[in-house]
XYZ file of C-alpha atoms in Angstrom:
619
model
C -72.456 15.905 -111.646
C -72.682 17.146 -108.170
C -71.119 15.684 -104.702
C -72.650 13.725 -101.654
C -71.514 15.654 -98.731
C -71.095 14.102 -95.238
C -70.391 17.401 -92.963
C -67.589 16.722 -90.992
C -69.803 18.005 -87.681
C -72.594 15.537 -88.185
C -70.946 12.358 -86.788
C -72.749 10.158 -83.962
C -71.348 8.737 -81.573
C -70.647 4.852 -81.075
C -68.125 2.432 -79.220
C -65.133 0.281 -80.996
C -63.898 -2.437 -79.225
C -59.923 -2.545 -78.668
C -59.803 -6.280 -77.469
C -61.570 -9.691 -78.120
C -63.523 -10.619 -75.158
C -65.387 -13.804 -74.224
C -68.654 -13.661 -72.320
C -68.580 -15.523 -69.140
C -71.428 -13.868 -67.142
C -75.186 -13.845 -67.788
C -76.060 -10.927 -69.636
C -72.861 -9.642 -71.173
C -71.733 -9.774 -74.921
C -68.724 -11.664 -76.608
C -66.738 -9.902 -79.165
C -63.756 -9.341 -81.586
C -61.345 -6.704 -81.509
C -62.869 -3.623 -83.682
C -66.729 -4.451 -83.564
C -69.199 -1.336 -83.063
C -71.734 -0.915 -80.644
C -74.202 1.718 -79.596
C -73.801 2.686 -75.984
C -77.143 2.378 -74.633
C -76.094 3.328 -70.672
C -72.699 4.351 -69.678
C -74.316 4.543 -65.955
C -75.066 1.645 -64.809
C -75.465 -0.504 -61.300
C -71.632 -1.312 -61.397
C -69.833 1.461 -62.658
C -67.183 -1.103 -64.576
C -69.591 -2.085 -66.661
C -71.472 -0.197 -70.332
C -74.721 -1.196 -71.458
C -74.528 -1.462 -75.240
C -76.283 -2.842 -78.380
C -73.945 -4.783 -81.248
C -74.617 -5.161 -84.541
C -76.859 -8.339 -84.192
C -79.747 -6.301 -81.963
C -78.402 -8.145 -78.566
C -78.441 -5.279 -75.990
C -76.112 -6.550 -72.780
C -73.136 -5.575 -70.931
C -69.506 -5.205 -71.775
C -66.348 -4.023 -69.650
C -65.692 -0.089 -70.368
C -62.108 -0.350 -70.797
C -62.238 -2.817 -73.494
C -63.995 -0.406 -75.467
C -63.002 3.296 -76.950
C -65.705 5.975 -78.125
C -65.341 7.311 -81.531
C -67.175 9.160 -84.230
C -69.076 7.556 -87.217
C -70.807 9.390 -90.143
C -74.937 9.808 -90.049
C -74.301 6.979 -93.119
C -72.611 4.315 -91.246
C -74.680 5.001 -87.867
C -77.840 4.134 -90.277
C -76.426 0.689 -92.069
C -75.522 -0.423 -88.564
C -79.286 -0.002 -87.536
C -80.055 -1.384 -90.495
C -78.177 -4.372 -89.703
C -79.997 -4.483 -85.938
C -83.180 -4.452 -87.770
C -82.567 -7.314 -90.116
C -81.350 -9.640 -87.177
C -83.585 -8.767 -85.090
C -86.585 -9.637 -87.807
C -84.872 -12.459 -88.671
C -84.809 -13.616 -85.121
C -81.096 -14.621 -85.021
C -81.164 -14.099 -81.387
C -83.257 -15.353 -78.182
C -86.127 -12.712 -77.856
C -84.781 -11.883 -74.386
C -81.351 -11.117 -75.441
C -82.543 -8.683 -78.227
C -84.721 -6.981 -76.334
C -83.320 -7.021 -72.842
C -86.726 -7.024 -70.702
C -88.559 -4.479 -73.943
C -90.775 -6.191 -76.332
C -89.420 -6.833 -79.458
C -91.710 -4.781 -81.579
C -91.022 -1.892 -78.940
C -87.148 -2.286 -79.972
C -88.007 -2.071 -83.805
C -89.623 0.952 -83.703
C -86.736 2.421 -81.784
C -84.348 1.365 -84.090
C -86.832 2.436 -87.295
C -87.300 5.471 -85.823
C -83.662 6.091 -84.679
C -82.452 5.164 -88.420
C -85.313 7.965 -89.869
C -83.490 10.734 -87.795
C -80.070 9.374 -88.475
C -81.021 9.732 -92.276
C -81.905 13.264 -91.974
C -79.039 14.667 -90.815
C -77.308 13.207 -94.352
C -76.779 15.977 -96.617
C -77.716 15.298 -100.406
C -77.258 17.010 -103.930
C -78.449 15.641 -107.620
C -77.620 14.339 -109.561
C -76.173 11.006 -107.394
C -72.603 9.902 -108.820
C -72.136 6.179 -109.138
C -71.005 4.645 -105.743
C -67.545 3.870 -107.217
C -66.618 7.576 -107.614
C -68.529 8.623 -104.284
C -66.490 10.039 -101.323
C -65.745 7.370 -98.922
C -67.381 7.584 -95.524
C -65.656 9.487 -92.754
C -65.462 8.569 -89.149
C -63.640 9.630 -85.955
C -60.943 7.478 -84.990
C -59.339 7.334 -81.081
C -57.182 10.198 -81.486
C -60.220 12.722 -83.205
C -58.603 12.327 -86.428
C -60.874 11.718 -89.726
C -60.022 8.403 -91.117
C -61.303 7.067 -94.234
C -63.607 3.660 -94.327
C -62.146 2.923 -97.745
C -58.084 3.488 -96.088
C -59.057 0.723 -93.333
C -60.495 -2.010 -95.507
C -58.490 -4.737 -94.439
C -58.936 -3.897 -91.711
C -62.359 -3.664 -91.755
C -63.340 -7.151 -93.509
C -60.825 -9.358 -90.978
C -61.811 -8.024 -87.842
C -65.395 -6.557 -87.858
C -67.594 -9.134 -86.438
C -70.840 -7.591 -87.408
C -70.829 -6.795 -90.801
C -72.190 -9.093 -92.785
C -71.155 -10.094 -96.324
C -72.854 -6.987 -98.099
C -71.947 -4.344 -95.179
C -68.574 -5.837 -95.301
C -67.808 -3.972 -98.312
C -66.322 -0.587 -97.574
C -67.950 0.851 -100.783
C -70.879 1.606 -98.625
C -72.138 4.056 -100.664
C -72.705 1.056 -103.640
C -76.373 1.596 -102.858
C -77.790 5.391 -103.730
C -79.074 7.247 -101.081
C -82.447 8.521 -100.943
C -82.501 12.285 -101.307
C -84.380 13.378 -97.555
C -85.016 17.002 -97.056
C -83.428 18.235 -93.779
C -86.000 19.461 -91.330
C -84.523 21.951 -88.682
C -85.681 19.972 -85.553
C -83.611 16.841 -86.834
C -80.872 16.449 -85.210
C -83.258 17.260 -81.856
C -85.941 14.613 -83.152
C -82.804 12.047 -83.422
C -81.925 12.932 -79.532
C -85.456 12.157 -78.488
C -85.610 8.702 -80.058
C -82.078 8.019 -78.891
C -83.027 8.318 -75.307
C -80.008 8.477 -72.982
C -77.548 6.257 -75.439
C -75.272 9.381 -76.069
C -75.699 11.129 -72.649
C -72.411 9.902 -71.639
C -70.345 10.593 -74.376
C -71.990 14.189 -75.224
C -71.590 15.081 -71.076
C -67.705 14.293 -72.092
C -67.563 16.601 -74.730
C -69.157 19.213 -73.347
C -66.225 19.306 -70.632
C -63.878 20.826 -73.128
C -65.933 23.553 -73.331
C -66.014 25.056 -69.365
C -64.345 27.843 -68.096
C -61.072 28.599 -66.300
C -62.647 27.753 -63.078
C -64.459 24.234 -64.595
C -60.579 23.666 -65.687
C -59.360 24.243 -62.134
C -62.540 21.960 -60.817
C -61.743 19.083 -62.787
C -58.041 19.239 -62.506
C -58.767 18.934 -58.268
C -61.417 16.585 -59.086
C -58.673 13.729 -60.884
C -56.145 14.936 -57.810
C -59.260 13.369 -55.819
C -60.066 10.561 -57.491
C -56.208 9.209 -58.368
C -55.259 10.247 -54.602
C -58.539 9.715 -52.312
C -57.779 12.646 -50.820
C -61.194 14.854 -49.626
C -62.094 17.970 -51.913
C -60.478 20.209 -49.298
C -57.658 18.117 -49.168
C -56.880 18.042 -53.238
C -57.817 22.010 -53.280
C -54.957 22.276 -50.949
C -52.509 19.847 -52.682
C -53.566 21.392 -56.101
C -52.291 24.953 -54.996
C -48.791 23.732 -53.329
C -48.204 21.972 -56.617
C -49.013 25.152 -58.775
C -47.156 27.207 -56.239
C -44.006 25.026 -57.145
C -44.502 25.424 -60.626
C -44.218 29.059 -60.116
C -40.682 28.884 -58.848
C -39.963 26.106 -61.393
C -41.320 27.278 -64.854
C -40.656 30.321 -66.737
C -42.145 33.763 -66.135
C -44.133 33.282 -69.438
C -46.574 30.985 -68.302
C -47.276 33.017 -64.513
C -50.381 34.277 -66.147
C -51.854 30.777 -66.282
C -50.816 29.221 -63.316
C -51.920 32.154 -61.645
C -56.014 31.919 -62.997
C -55.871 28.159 -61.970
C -54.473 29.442 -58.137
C -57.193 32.096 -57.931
C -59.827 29.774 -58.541
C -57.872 27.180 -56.083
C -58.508 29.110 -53.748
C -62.057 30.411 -54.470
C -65.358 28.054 -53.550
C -66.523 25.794 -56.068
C -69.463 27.714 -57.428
C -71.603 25.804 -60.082
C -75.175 25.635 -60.728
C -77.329 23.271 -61.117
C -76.670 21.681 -64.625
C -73.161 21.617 -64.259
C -74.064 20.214 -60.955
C -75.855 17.510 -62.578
C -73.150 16.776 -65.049
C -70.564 15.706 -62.418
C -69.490 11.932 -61.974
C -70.224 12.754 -58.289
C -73.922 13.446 -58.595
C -74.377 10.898 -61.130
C -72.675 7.663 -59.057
C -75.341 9.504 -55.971
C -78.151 8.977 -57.849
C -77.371 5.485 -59.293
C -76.562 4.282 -55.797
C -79.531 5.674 -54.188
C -81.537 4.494 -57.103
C -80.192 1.071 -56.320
C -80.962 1.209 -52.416
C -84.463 2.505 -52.925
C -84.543 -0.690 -55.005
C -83.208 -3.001 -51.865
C -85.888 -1.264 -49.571
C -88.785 -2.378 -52.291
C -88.029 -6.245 -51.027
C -85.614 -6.971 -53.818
C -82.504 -6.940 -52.029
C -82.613 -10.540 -51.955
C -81.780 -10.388 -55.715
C -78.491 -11.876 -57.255
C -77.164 -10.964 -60.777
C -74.187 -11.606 -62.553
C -71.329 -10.429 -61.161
C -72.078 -10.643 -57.641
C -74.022 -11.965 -54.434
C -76.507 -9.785 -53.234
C -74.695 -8.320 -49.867
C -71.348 -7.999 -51.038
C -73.610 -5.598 -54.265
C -75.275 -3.410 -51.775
C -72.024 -3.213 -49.075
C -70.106 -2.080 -52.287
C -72.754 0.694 -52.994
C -72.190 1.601 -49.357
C -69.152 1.796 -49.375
C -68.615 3.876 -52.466
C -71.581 6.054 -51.006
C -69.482 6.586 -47.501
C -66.248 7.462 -50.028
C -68.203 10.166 -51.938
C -69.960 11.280 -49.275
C -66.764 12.519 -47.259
C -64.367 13.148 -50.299
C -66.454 14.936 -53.005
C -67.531 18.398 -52.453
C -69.995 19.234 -50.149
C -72.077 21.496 -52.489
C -72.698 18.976 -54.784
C -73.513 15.687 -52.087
C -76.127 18.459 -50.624
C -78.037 18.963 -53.993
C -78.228 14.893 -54.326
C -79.272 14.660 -50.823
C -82.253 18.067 -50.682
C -83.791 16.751 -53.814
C -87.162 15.616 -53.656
C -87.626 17.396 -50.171
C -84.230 14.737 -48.920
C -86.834 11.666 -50.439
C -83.144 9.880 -50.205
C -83.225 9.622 -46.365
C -86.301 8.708 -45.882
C -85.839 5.622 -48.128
C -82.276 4.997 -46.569
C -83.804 4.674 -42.716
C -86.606 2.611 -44.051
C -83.865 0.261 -45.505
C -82.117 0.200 -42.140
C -85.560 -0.353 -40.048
C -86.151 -3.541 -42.938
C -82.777 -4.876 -43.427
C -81.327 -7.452 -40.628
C -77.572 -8.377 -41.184
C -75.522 -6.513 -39.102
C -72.859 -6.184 -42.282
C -74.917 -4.011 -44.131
C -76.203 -1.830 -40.715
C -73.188 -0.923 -40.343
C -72.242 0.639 -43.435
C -75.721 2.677 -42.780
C -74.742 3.673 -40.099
C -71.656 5.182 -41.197
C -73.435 6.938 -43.894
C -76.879 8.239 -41.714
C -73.283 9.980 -39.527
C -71.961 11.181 -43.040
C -75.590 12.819 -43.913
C -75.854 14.647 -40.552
C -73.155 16.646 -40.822
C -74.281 18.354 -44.522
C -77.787 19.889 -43.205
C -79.491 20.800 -39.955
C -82.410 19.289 -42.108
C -81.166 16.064 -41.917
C -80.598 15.636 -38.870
C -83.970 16.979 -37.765
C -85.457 14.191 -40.557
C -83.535 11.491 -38.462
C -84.510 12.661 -35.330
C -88.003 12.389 -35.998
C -88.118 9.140 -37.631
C -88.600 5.457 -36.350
C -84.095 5.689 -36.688
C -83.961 6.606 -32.619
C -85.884 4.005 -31.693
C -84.552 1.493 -33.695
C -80.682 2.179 -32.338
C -82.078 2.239 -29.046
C -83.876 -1.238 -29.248
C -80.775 -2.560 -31.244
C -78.559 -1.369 -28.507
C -80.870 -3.173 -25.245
C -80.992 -6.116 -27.316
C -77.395 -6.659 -28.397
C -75.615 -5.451 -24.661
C -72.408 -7.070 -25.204
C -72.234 -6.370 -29.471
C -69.636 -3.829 -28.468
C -69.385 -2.300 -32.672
C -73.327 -1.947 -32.521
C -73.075 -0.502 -29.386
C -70.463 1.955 -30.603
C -71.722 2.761 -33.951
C -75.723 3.621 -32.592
C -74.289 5.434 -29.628
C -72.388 7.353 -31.451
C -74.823 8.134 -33.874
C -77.622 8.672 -31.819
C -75.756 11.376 -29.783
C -75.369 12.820 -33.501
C -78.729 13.380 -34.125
C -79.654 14.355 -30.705
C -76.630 17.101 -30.432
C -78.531 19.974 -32.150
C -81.400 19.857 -29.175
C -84.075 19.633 -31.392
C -87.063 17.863 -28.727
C -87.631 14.232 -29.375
C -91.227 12.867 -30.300
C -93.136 11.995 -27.027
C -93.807 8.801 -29.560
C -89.952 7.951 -29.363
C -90.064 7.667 -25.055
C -91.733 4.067 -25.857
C -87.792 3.381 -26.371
C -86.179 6.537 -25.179
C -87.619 6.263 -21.821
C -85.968 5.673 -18.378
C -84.842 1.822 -18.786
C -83.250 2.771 -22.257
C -81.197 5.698 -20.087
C -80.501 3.748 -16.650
C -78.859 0.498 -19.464
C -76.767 3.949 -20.562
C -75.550 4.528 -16.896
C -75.291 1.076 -16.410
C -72.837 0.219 -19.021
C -70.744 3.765 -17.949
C -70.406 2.182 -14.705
C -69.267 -1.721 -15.634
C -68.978 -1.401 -19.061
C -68.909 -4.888 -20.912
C -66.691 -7.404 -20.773
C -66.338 -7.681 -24.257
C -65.474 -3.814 -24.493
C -61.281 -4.014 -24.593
C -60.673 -0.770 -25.947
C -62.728 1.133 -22.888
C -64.913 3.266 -25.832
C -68.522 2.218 -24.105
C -67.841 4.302 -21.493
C -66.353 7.827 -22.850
C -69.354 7.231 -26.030
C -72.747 6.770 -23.175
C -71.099 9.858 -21.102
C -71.138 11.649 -24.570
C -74.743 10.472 -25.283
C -75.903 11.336 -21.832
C -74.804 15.108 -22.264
C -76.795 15.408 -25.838
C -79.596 13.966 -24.871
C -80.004 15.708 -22.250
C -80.044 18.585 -24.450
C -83.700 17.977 -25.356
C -85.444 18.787 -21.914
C -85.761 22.180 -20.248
C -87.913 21.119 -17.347
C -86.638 19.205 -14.212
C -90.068 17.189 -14.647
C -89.679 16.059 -17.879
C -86.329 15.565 -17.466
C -85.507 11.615 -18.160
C -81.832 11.968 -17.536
C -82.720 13.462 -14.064
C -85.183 10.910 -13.781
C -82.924 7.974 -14.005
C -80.402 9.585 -12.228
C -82.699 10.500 -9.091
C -83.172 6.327 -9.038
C -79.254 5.976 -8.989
C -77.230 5.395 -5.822
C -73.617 5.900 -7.369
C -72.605 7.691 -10.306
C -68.810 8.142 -10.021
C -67.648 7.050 -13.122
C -70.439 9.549 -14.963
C -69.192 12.385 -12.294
C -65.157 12.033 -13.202
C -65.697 11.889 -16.787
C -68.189 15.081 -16.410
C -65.699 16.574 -14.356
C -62.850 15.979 -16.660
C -64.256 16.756 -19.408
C -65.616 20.562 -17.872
C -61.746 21.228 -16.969
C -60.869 20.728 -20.208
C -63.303 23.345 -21.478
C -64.315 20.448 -23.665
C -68.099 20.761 -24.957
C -68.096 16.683 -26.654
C -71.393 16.688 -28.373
C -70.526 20.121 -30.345
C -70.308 18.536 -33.466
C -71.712 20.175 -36.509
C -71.833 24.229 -37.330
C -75.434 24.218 -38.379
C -77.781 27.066 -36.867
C -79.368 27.586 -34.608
C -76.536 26.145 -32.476
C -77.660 24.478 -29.057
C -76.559 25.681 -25.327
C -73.495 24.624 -24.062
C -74.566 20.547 -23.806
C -71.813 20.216 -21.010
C -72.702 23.018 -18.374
C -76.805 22.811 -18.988
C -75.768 19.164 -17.532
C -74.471 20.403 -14.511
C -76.880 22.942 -14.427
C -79.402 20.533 -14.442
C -78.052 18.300 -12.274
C -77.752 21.010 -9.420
C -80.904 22.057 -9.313
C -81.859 19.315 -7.297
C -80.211 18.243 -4.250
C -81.298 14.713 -5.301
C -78.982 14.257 -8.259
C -76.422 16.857 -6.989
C -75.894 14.191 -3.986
C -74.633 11.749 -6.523
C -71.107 14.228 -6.566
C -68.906 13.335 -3.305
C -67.410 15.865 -1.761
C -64.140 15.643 -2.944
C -65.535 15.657 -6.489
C -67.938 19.337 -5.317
C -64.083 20.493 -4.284
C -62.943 20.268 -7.855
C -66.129 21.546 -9.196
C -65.090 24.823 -7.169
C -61.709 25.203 -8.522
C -62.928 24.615 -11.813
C -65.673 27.403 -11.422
C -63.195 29.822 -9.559
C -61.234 29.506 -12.635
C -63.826 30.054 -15.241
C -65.148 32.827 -13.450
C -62.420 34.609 -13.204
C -60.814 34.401 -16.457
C -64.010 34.392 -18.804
C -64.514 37.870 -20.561
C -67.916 39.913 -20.090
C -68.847 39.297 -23.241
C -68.385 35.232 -22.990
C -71.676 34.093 -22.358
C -70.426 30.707 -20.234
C -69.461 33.081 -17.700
C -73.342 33.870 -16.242
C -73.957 30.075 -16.713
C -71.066 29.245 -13.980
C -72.266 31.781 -11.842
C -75.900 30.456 -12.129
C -74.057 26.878 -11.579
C -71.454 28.442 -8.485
C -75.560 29.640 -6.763
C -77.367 25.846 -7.231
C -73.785 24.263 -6.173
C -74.247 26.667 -2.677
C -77.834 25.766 -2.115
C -78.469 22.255 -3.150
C -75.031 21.097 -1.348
C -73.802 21.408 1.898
C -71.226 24.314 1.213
C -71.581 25.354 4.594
C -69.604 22.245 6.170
C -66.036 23.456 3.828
C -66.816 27.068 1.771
C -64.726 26.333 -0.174
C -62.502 29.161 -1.998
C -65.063 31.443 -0.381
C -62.517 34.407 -0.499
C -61.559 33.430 -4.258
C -65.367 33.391 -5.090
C -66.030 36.690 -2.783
C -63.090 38.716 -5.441
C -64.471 37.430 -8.539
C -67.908 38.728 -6.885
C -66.189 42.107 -5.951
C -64.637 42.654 -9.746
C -67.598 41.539 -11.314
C -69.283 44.698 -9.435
C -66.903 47.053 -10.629
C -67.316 46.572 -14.135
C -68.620 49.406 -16.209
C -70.313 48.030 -19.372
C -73.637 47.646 -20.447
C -72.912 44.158 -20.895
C -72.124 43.000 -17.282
C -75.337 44.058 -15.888
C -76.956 40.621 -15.991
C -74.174 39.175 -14.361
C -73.929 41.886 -11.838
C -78.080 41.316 -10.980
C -76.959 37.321 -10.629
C -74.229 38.392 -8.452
C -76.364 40.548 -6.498
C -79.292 37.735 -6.003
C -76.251 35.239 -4.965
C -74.978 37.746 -2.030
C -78.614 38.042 -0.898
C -79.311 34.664 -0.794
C -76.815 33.229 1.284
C -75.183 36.062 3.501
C -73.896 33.927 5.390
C -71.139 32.844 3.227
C -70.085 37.091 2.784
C -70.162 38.563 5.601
């Protein structure tokens, strides 16, 4: 007489439910405390929420944290699909509930084919032993401890809700086996057929098994989540903690609180699977899986839980959260896949969607997006986004949050000086930059906080990062058609003495001029626009570039461009009628001169071409 072995490896995975819970949405299941399911999607549209199958064939939704994962044996696993089966053939249920939107013969032969793997990975020796003396069926309970079917029968016949009256009997080994030879591809055939029903549960297991630094990256991953702290921000609080362990634990455990800091303070390096395995890149997909769906024209879709906008503005807002918190690395993959398909489909959705509410939140993420890849921005830049923020903003002059949020944005994308499409001047033109200049001069009433003013002055100076001609120059343009600028002027001005450069926002390469002094630059080489500067304000321009000139190294590279600035300030003003710090100017001249390095010969040529063309002010 031989033995039916169940290996103690070969158990399958399935939920146990720890509470009784009563259905009171479309599309979720009722239950009693200890019924078994098989988790069909742990990742789903709201992240609260499992998609499962009981033991009656109904596949719908149930909340994750009544329910506990736990190990069954190849045996049990196969009577519950049994059980599916039978219902299902029976048709106990409404079609649409067993099948959730897959024909029911479709479902059968899942389920047939699921039980046919299931039963290979039982292993069998003859001659059988009558079910009474057979080993009881092993699964994993809560804790990963092997519990006995038989030891939990009480259990099992009072509170199991889909057992019926002959898989109620925890002798479930009264009918014999079939003898099934095991095939080497299996347990692999079994994952096929199973589709993604274990993904969840297997990705969690396989965490046990990383390295020191995958210990490290999940321990400052919970610091994250339980804290909402950024990934920089937990790497940081995750080292001062295990720095006061140090002083607070004995010397015997150094060794391992000293691996963990190391790899604190390392960068996160993964590749691409376990990149794919985080909660981070799997939330990213599922949210930009469910916006793509909103741009298709289904937005306007309800479903059980809640209305439509308050759906997608959740999305958002988790998008925005992971976005800024979760590493960088890993919101970059997400993003560059498919050649960044994602952002494309997001600025569609803005160009189609209409409430304000939801804009917004866009917004906020487009700003996110720009600062993980020159790419991106470029990608914005040269979509139909530009014009769309610069329509919204003519049309809605006294919205004061649109007019914040696609200012500020727009100077985003346009900070990196990448030239705009001629196409986009249809919008970007000279009306769309005089409303700018405008509003910097009598901002709107409705503006209380004064941000309309210091958010167009910063828009100006990136924008004006796109042109290198005077011609083509729209900011010159509408400037040359303005009478008074003197609100512009004193910000500009302000802003210069600070040393401030305002639109130098991201470190992606190549990294644009100096947005602040090519404005001036620009400005002065015409007398035109340099006319819009009074003369007190051309006083303080000196001083400021007496300053700069003398204290910038010969290796700064600012310190040619306020030369260059100090020569169109002299001929396209009237310098003559106050020369200004002439003698101040004349010394940083003189010293400039004397230098000896290779490096100060192009400022020493500029210095040379200034004395030559206006003598008059050195003699």
């Amino acid at each position: 007489m031989s033995v039916k072995k169940v290996p103690a490896a070969s158990t399958l995975d399935m939920l146990r439910s720890l509470y009784d819970f009563k259905p009171t949405y479309a599309k979720t299941l009722g239950f009693k405390e200890n019924d078994y399911f098989i988790l069909h999607s742990a990742f789903t549209k709201h992240k609260n929420w499992w998609e499962v199958m009981n033991d009656r064939g109904e596949i719908g939704y149930v909340p994750s944290n009544y329910v506990e994962k736990i190990g069954v044996t190849p045996a049990f696993y196969s009577q519950f699909v049994d059980k599916c089966i039978d219902c299902i053939q029976r048709s106990q249920i409404p079609t649409e509930l067993a099948t959730n939107a897959i024909d029911r013969k479709s479902l059968l032969d899942k389920l047939r084919e699921m039980k046919s793997n299931v039963e290979q990975m039982l292993e069998v020796t003859y001659p059988s032993i009558a079910a009474d003396d057979g080993p009881p069926l092993l699964y994993k309970n809560s804790e990963g401890q092997l519990e006995t079917i038989k030891n939990t029968a009480s259990k099992c016949s009072s509170n199991s809700s889909y057992l019926s009256s002959e898989y109620r009997k925890c002798d479930i080994y009264e009918e014999p086996i079939k003898p099934i030879h095991k095939t080497s591809n299996s347990i692999e055939n079994l994952k096929k057929s199973m589709d993604n029903i274990h993904e969840a549960y297997i990705r969690e297991e396989s965490q046990h098994k990383r390295s020191d630094s995958g210990i490290q990256s999940n321990s400052q991953k919970n610091v994250r989540i339980n804290t909402q702290l950024s990934h920089e921000m937990s790497r940081i609080a995750l080292v001062t903690v295990v720095q006061g362990l140090h002083e607070l634990l004995p010397a015997s455990v150094f060794p391992y609180l000293s691996t963990i800091l190391s790899y604190s303070q390392e960068s996160l390096k993964i590749d691409d699977v376990q990149i794919e395995q985080t909660h981070d890149a799997s939330r990213l997909k599922i949210i930009f899986n469910e916006l793509t769906s909103c741009k298709e024209d289904s937005q306007q879709r309800s479903w059980m839980l809640h209305e439509d906008e308050s759906v997608i503005k959740e999305y958002l807002r988790e998008l925005i959260q992971i976005l800024t918190n979760a590493d960088a690395s890993i919101s970059k993959y997400v993003v560059s896949s498919q050649q960044y398909h994602v952002i494309t489909t997001l600025i569609q959705y803005y160009q189609m969607e209409t409430r304000w509410s939801i804009r917004q939140l866009l917004l906020q993420a487009f700003g996110v997006l720009c600062s993980f890849d020159k790419t991106i921005v470029s990608i914005m830049l040269n979509s139909v986004l530009p014009g769309e923020l610069a329509r919204d903003m003519m049309a809605s002059p006294r919205n004061v949050a649109k007019l914040n949020y696609s200012s500020l944005l727009l100077t985003m994308i346009m900070s990196m000086g990448e030239p705009v499409p001629i196409t986009h001047y249809e919008y970007l033109g000279v009306p769309f930059v005089t409303f700018i200049l405008d509003n910097i001069e009598c901002p709107p009433d409705t503006d209380a906080d004064d941000q309309i003013p210091e958010l167009f002055t910063n828009l100006i100076i990136a924008y004006n990062l796109q042109f290198t001609a005077y011609n083509e120059n729209i900011i010159l343009k509408a400037l040359a058609e303005k009478s008074i600028a003197k609100a512009l002027i004193e910000r500009l001005l302000l802003l210069l003495n600070r040393e401030e450069d305002p639109v130098k926002i991201f470190d992606h390469e190549p990294k644009p001029p100096h947005s602040l002094l090519k404005l001036f630059l620009d400005i002065f080489s015409n007398s035109v626009t340099a006319n819009l500067f009074y003369t007190n304000d051309i006083l303080v321009l000196i001083d400021i570039m007496v300053r700069y000139m003398s204290d910038l190294s010969v290796n700064d590279a600012r310190r040619h461009q306020y030369l260059e600035l100090c020569r169109r300030v002299m001929r396209n003003t009237f310098y003559e009628e106050h020369l200004h710090r002439r003698e101040e100017i004349l010394k940083c001249f003189t010293r400039i001169f004397c230098e000896e390095s290779e490096q100060s010969k192009n400022d020493q040529k500029l210095v040379r071409d200034i004395m030559n063309e206006f003598p008059q002010y050195f003699k």
